[in-house]
Amino acid sequence: ETGVTQSPTHLIKTRGQQVTLRCSSQSGHNTVSWYQQALGQGPQFIFQYYREEENGRGNFPPRFSGLQFPNYSSELNVNALELDDSALYLCASSLEGYGYTFGSGTRLTVV
Amino acid sequence: TQLLEQSPQFLSIQEGENLTVYCNSSSVFSSLQWYRQEPGEGPVLLVTVVTGGEVKKLKRLTFQFGDARKDSSLHITAAQPGDTGLYLCAGDETNAGKSTFGDGTTLTVKP
């Protein structure tokens, strides 16, 4: 079975720009969660999608938005990028919310 | 906001030593996971504990969930350099659709 694949692996953006990060979930998984991990910290929950509907959201502003597609792949969109948005963005998929499998993440740098 | 506190934050030991790391919260979780994360990679799930008082063993690793489901510990016997990494605990809230992570314990095992 394939694992969770995230793209791109690294990205550099300028403050104020918009970015789209992509995640292909593990085969058979219907739930996708996105996390932001700053250097030296644990992952912080952004939001979760279950069968294409948002199923929970953390303390992130509305400029963080997402989508889940019928094949359960997902996108994270961030508008009006700020310097503090620089972090490792992790996607994790699971079946019905149990036993998350994480991707290797996208390292976003905002300059 | 549910918080998970992990201790110690950093731990450096010699190969062959035993160690215990802790994960504590004032909140009750429906389940708790332990992950290991290596630099540049996403967290890898080690175990999920669900029942208060539950003990699970994975080779040299022993995981315990507190009776009240608020805390957990990870004990490693005869640590090896390959155990080096960031150990994260994460708690799931019932029907919340998210996992709350601690900031992790960075373990270094010296040969």
CSV table of C-alpha atoms in Angstrom, one decimal:
chain,number,residue,atom,x,y,z
A,1,GLU,CA,0.0,0.0,0.0
A,2,THR,CA,1.2,3.5,-0.7
A,3,GLY,CA,1.8,5.9,2.1
A,4,VAL,CA,0.9,9.6,2.4
A,5,THR,CA,2.6,11.8,-0.3
A,6,GLN,CA,3.0,15.5,0.0
A,7,SER,CA,4.1,18.0,-2.6
A,8,PRO,CA,6.1,20.1,-2.9
A,9,THR,CA,8.8,19.0,-0.4
A,10,HIS,CA,10.2,22.5,-0.1
A,11,LEU,CA,8.8,25.9,-1.1
A,12,ILE,CA,9.9,29.5,-0.7
A,13,LYS,CA,7.3,32.3,-0.9
A,14,THR,CA,7.3,36.0,-0.4
A,15,ARG,CA,5.2,37.7,2.3
A,16,GLY,CA,1.7,38.5,1.0
A,17,GLN,CA,1.7,35.7,-1.6
A,18,GLN,CA,-0.7,32.7,-1.6
A,19,VAL,CA,0.4,29.0,-1.5
A,20,THR,CA,-1.3,25.7,-2.2
A,21,LEU,CA,0.1,22.5,-0.6
A,22,ARG,CA,-1.1,19.1,-1.7
A,23,CYS,CA,-1.5,15.7,0.0
A,24,SER,CA,-2.4,12.3,-1.4
A,25,SER,CA,-3.7,10.1,1.4
A,26,GLN,CA,-2.9,6.5,2.0
A,27,SER,CA,-5.0,4.0,0.0
A,28,GLY,CA,-8.2,3.3,1.8
A,29,HIS,CA,-8.1,6.3,4.1
A,30,ASN,CA,-11.0,8.7,4.1
A,31,THR,CA,-9.9,11.3,6.7
A,32,VAL,CA,-7.2,13.9,6.2
A,33,SER,CA,-5.7,16.2,8.9
A,34,TRP,CA,-3.3,19.1,8.3
A,35,TYR,CA,-0.8,20.3,10.9
A,36,GLN,CA,1.7,23.1,11.2
A,37,GLN,CA,5.0,22.3,12.9
A,38,ALA,CA,7.2,25.2,13.8
A,39,LEU,CA,10.9,24.5,14.6
A,40,GLY,CA,11.3,22.9,18.0
A,41,GLN,CA,7.6,22.4,18.6
A,42,GLY,CA,5.0,19.7,18.2
A,43,PRO,CA,2.5,19.7,15.3
A,44,GLN,CA,-0.4,22.1,15.8
A,45,PHE,CA,-3.8,21.0,14.4
A,46,ILE,CA,-5.1,23.2,11.5
A,47,PHE,CA,-8.1,21.3,10.3
A,48,GLN,CA,-9.5,17.9,9.4
A,49,TYR,CA,-11.6,16.7,6.5
A,50,TYR,CA,-13.8,13.6,6.5
A,51,ARG,CA,-15.5,12.5,3.3
A,52,GLU,CA,-15.0,16.0,1.7
A,53,GLU,CA,-16.4,17.9,4.7
A,54,GLU,CA,-14.5,19.9,7.3
A,55,ASN,CA,-14.7,18.0,10.5
A,56,GLY,CA,-12.8,20.1,13.0
A,57,ARG,CA,-10.6,23.2,13.0
A,58,GLY,CA,-7.8,24.5,15.2
A,59,ASN,CA,-7.0,28.0,16.2
A,60,PHE,CA,-5.9,29.2,12.7
A,61,PRO,CA,-7.3,32.3,10.9
A,62,PRO,CA,-9.6,32.0,7.9
A,63,ARG,CA,-6.7,32.6,5.5
A,64,PHE,CA,-5.9,29.0,6.1
A,65,SER,CA,-8.4,27.0,4.1
A,66,GLY,CA,-8.6,23.5,2.7
A,67,LEU,CA,-10.3,21.0,0.4
A,68,GLN,CA,-10.8,17.3,0.2
A,69,PHE,CA,-11.5,15.7,-3.1
A,70,PRO,CA,-13.6,12.6,-4.0
A,71,ASN,CA,-10.5,10.5,-4.1
A,72,TYR,CA,-9.7,11.8,-0.5
A,73,SER,CA,-6.6,13.7,-1.6
A,74,SER,CA,-6.5,17.2,-0.1
A,75,GLU,CA,-5.2,20.7,-0.4
A,76,LEU,CA,-4.1,23.3,2.1
A,77,ASN,CA,-4.3,26.9,0.9
A,78,VAL,CA,-2.8,29.8,2.8
A,79,ASN,CA,-3.5,33.4,1.6
A,80,ALA,CA,-1.6,36.6,2.5
A,81,LEU,CA,1.4,34.7,3.8
A,82,GLU,CA,3.2,36.1,6.9
A,83,LEU,CA,6.7,35.4,8.0
A,84,ASP,CA,5.4,33.4,11.0
A,85,ASP,CA,3.8,31.0,8.5
A,86,SER,CA,7.2,29.5,7.9
A,87,ALA,CA,7.0,25.9,9.1
A,88,LEU,CA,6.8,22.3,8.2
A,89,TYR,CA,3.3,21.5,7.1
A,90,LEU,CA,2.2,17.9,7.7
A,91,CYS,CA,-0.7,16.0,6.3
A,92,ALA,CA,-1.9,12.8,8.0
A,93,SER,CA,-4.5,10.4,6.7
A,94,SER,CA,-6.5,7.8,8.6
A,95,LEU,CA,-9.5,5.5,8.2
A,96,GLU,CA,-12.4,6.9,10.3
A,97,GLY,CA,-9.9,9.0,12.4
A,98,TYR,CA,-7.9,6.1,13.8
A,99,GLY,CA,-4.2,5.4,13.4
A,100,TYR,CA,-2.9,8.4,11.5
A,101,THR,CA,-0.2,8.0,8.8
A,102,PHE,CA,1.8,11.1,8.3
A,103,GLY,CA,3.5,12.4,5.1
A,104,SER,CA,7.1,13.7,5.2
A,105,GLY,CA,5.7,17.3,5.0
A,106,THR,CA,6.2,20.5,3.0
A,107,ARG,CA,8.9,22.9,4.3
A,108,LEU,CA,7.5,26.4,3.7
A,109,THR,CA,9.8,29.4,4.0
A,110,VAL,CA,8.2,32.9,3.8
A,111,VAL,CA,10.7,35.7,3.2
B,1,THR,CA,-7.5,24.4,24.9
B,2,GLN,CA,-6.2,20.9,25.7
B,3,LEU,CA,-2.5,20.9,26.6
B,4,LEU,CA,-0.1,18.0,26.7
B,5,GLU,CA,3.1,18.6,28.5
B,6,GLN,CA,6.1,16.3,27.8
B,7,SER,CA,9.1,15.8,29.9
B,8,PRO,CA,12.0,16.0,29.8
B,9,GLN,CA,12.3,18.2,26.8
B,10,PHE,CA,15.8,16.9,26.0
B,11,LEU,CA,17.5,13.6,27.1
B,12,SER,CA,21.0,12.4,26.2
B,13,ILE,CA,22.1,9.0,27.4
B,14,GLN,CA,24.6,6.3,26.6
B,15,GLU,CA,23.8,3.2,24.6
B,16,GLY,CA,22.4,0.4,26.9
B,17,GLU,CA,20.8,2.7,29.5
B,18,ASN,CA,17.1,2.7,30.3
B,19,LEU,CA,14.9,5.8,30.1
B,20,THR,CA,11.3,7.0,30.7
B,21,VAL,CA,9.6,10.0,29.1
B,22,TYR,CA,6.3,11.4,30.3
B,23,CYS,CA,3.2,13.0,28.8
B,24,ASN,CA,0.8,14.8,31.1
B,25,SER,CA,-2.4,16.7,30.8
B,26,SER,CA,-5.1,18.0,33.0
B,27,SER,CA,-7.7,16.8,30.5
B,28,VAL,CA,-9.1,13.4,29.7
B,29,PHE,CA,-8.4,11.9,26.3
B,30,SER,CA,-10.4,9.1,24.6
B,31,SER,CA,-7.1,7.8,23.2
B,32,LEU,CA,-3.4,8.7,23.1
B,33,GLN,CA,-0.8,8.0,20.6
B,34,TRP,CA,3.0,8.0,20.7
B,35,TYR,CA,5.0,8.9,17.6
B,36,ARG,CA,8.7,9.1,16.7
B,37,GLN,CA,9.9,11.8,14.3
B,38,GLU,CA,13.3,12.0,12.6
B,39,PRO,CA,14.6,15.3,11.1
B,40,GLY,CA,13.0,16.1,7.8
B,41,GLU,CA,10.3,13.5,8.2
B,42,GLY,CA,6.8,13.2,9.4
B,43,PRO,CA,5.9,11.5,12.7
B,44,VAL,CA,5.7,7.7,12.6
B,45,LEU,CA,3.0,6.1,14.8
B,46,LEU,CA,4.4,3.8,17.4
B,47,VAL,CA,1.3,2.9,19.5
B,48,THR,CA,-2.2,3.9,20.4
B,49,VAL,CA,-3.5,3.4,23.9
B,50,VAL,CA,-7.2,3.6,24.6
B,51,THR,CA,-8.1,2.0,28.0
B,52,GLY,CA,-7.1,3.6,31.3
B,53,GLY,CA,-4.3,1.6,32.9
B,54,GLU,CA,-3.4,-0.1,29.6
B,55,VAL,CA,0.2,-1.2,29.0
B,56,LYS,CA,1.5,-2.0,25.6
B,57,LYS,CA,4.9,-3.4,24.7
B,58,LEU,CA,6.7,-3.0,21.4
B,59,LYS,CA,10.0,-4.8,21.6
B,60,ARG,CA,12.1,-2.7,24.0
B,61,LEU,CA,9.5,0.0,24.3
B,62,THR,CA,6.7,-0.1,27.0
B,63,PHE,CA,3.8,2.4,26.8
B,64,GLN,CA,1.5,3.0,29.7
B,65,PHE,CA,-1.8,5.0,29.8
B,66,GLY,CA,-2.8,6.4,33.1
B,67,ASP,CA,-5.8,5.1,34.9
B,68,ALA,CA,-7.6,8.4,34.5
B,69,ARG,CA,-6.6,8.7,30.8
B,70,LYS,CA,-4.8,12.0,31.4
B,71,ASP,CA,-1.2,10.9,31.3
B,72,SER,CA,1.1,8.4,29.7
B,73,SER,CA,4.7,7.2,29.8
B,74,LEU,CA,7.1,5.6,27.4
B,75,HIS,CA,9.9,3.5,28.8
B,76,ILE,CA,12.8,2.3,26.6
B,77,THR,CA,15.0,-0.6,27.8
B,78,ALA,CA,18.6,-0.8,26.7
B,79,ALA,CA,18.5,2.2,24.4
B,80,GLN,CA,20.3,2.0,21.1
B,81,PRO,CA,21.6,4.8,18.8
B,82,GLY,CA,18.7,3.9,16.4
B,83,ASP,CA,16.3,5.1,19.1
B,84,THR,CA,17.5,8.7,18.6
B,85,GLY,CA,14.7,11.0,17.6
B,86,LEU,CA,11.9,13.2,18.7
B,87,TYR,CA,9.2,11.4,20.7
B,88,LEU,CA,5.8,13.0,20.5
B,89,CYS,CA,2.6,12.1,22.3
B,90,ALA,CA,-0.8,13.1,21.0
B,91,GLY,CA,-4.2,12.9,22.6
B,92,ASP,CA,-7.6,12.6,20.8
B,93,GLU,CA,-10.7,14.2,22.2
B,94,THR,CA,-13.9,12.4,21.7
B,95,ASN,CA,-15.7,13.6,18.6
B,96,ALA,CA,-13.4,16.6,18.3
B,97,GLY,CA,-11.8,15.5,15.0
B,98,LYS,CA,-8.3,16.4,16.0
B,99,SER,CA,-5.2,15.3,17.9
B,100,THR,CA,-3.4,17.6,20.3
B,101,PHE,CA,0.3,17.1,20.3
B,102,GLY,CA,2.9,17.8,23.0
B,103,ASP,CA,6.1,19.5,22.0
B,104,GLY,CA,8.1,16.3,22.3
B,105,THR,CA,11.1,14.8,24.0
B,106,THR,CA,14.3,14.9,21.9
B,107,LEU,CA,16.3,11.7,22.7
B,108,THR,CA,19.9,11.3,21.8
B,109,VAL,CA,21.5,7.9,22.4
B,110,LYS,CA,25.3,7.9,22.2
B,111,PRO,CA,27.2,4.8,21.1
